[in-house]
Short mmCIF file of C-alpha atoms in Angstrom, two decimals:
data_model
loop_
_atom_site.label_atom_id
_atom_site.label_comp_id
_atom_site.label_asym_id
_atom_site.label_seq_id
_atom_site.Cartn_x
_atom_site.Cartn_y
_atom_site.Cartn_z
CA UNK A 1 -0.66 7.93 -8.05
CA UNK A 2 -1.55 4.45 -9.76
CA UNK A 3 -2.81 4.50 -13.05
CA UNK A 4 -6.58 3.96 -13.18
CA UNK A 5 -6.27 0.38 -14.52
CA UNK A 6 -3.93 -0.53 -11.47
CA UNK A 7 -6.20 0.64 -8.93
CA UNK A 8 -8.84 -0.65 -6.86
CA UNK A 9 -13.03 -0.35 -7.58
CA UNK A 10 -14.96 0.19 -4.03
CA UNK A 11 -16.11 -3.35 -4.92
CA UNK A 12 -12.32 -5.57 -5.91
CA UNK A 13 -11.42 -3.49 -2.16
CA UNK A 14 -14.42 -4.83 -0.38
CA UNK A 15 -13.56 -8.45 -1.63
CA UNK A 16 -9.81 -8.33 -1.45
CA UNK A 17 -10.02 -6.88 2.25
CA UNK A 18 -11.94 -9.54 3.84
CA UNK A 19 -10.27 -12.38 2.08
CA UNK A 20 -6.70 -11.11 1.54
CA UNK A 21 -3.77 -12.30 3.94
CA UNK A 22 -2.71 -10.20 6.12
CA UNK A 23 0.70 -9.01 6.69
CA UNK A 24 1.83 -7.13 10.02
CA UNK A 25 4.79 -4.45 10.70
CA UNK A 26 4.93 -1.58 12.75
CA UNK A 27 4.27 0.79 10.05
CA UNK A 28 1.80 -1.02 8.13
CA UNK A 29 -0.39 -3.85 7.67
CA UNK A 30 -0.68 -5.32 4.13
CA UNK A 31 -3.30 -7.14 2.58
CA UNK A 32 -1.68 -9.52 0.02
CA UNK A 33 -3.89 -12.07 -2.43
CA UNK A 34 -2.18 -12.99 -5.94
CA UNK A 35 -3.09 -12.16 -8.96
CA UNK A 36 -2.19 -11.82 -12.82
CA UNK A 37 -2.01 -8.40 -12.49
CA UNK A 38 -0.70 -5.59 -9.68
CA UNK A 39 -3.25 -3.81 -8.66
CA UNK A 40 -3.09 -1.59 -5.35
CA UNK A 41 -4.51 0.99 -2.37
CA UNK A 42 -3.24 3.05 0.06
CA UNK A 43 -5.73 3.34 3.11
CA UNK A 44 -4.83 6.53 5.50
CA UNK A 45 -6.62 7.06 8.29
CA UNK A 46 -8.26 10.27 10.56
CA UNK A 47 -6.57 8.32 13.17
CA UNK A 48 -2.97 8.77 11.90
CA UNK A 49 -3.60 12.63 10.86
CA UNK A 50 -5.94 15.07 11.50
CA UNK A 51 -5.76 17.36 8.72
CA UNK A 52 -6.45 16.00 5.14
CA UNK A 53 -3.64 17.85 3.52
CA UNK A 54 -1.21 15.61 5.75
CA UNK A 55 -3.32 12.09 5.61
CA UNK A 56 -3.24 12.48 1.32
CA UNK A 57 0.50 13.45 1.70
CA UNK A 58 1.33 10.59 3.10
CA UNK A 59 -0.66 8.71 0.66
CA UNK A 60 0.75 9.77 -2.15
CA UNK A 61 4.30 8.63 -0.75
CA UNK A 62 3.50 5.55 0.43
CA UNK A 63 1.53 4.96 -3.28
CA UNK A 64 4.87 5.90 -4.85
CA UNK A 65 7.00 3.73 -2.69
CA UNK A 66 4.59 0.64 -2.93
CA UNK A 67 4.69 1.12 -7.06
CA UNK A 68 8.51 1.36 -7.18
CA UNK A 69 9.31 -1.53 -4.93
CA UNK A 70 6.49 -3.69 -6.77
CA UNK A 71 7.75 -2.71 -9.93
CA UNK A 72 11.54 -2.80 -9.18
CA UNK A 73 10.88 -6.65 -8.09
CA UNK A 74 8.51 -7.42 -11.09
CA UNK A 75 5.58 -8.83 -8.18
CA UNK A 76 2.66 -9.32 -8.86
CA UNK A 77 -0.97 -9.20 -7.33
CA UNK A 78 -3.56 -6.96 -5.07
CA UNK A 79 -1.60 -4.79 -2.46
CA UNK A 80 -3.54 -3.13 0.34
CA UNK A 81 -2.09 -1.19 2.20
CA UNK A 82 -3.12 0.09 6.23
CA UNK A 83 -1.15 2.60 7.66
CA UNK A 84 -0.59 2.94 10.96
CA UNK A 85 0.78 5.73 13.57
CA UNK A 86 4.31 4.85 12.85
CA UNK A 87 4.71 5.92 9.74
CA UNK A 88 4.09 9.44 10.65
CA UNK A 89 6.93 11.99 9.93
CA UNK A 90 9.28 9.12 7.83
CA UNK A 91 10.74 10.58 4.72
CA UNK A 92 10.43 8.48 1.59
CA UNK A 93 13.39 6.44 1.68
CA UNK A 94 12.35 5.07 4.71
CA UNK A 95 8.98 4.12 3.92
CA UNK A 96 10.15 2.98 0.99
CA UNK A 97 12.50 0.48 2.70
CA UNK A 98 9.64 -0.45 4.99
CA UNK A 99 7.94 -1.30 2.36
CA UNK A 100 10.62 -3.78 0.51
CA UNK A 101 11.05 -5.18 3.86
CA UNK A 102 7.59 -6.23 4.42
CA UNK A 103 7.14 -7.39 0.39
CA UNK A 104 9.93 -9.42 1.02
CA UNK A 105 8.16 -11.41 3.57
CA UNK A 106 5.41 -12.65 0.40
CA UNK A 107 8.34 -13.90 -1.58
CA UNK A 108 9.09 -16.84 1.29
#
């Protein structure tokens, strides 16, 4: 989980998702807008799992992985972060690497 001062208010995620660019993979799509800061949310659909025990398990991984990678890489700004039905069933290394792969697409 992100600390509290690194995560989004229902308000910053409201403004951030309408005017963030977007960033498409088969796993996820990622709202990127720079900032001072890193700030970040994980958004896990009913679509992608039924129960809620599975939905906030994959949550939690993909918040872990997208805090490593940003912090491994020292980046910077607001990360939002849509799964999709792909990244069902991966283990963590591999969402992990999904997720350098597609934060390496910002850096160009």
């Amino acid at each position: 989980m992100l600390k509290k001062k690194e995560r989004l208010t229902k308000k910053e995620f409201d403004r951030f998702f309408s005017s963030g660019k977007r960033i498409h993979s088969p796993l996820f799509t990622l709202l990127y807008t720079p900032d001072e800061s890193f700030h970040g949310a994980v958004v896990v659909g009913k679509k992608i799992h039924k129960k809620a025990v599975d939905r906030n398990r994959l949550r939690r991984r993909l918040y872990s992985a997208l805090y490593k990678e940003v912090k491994d890489t020292d980046t910077k700004g607001v990360f939002i972060v849509l799964t999709k039905p792909g990244a069902v069933g991966l283990d963590f290394s591999l969402l992990r690497l999904a997720i350098s792969d597609i934060l390496k697409t910002i850096k160009k």
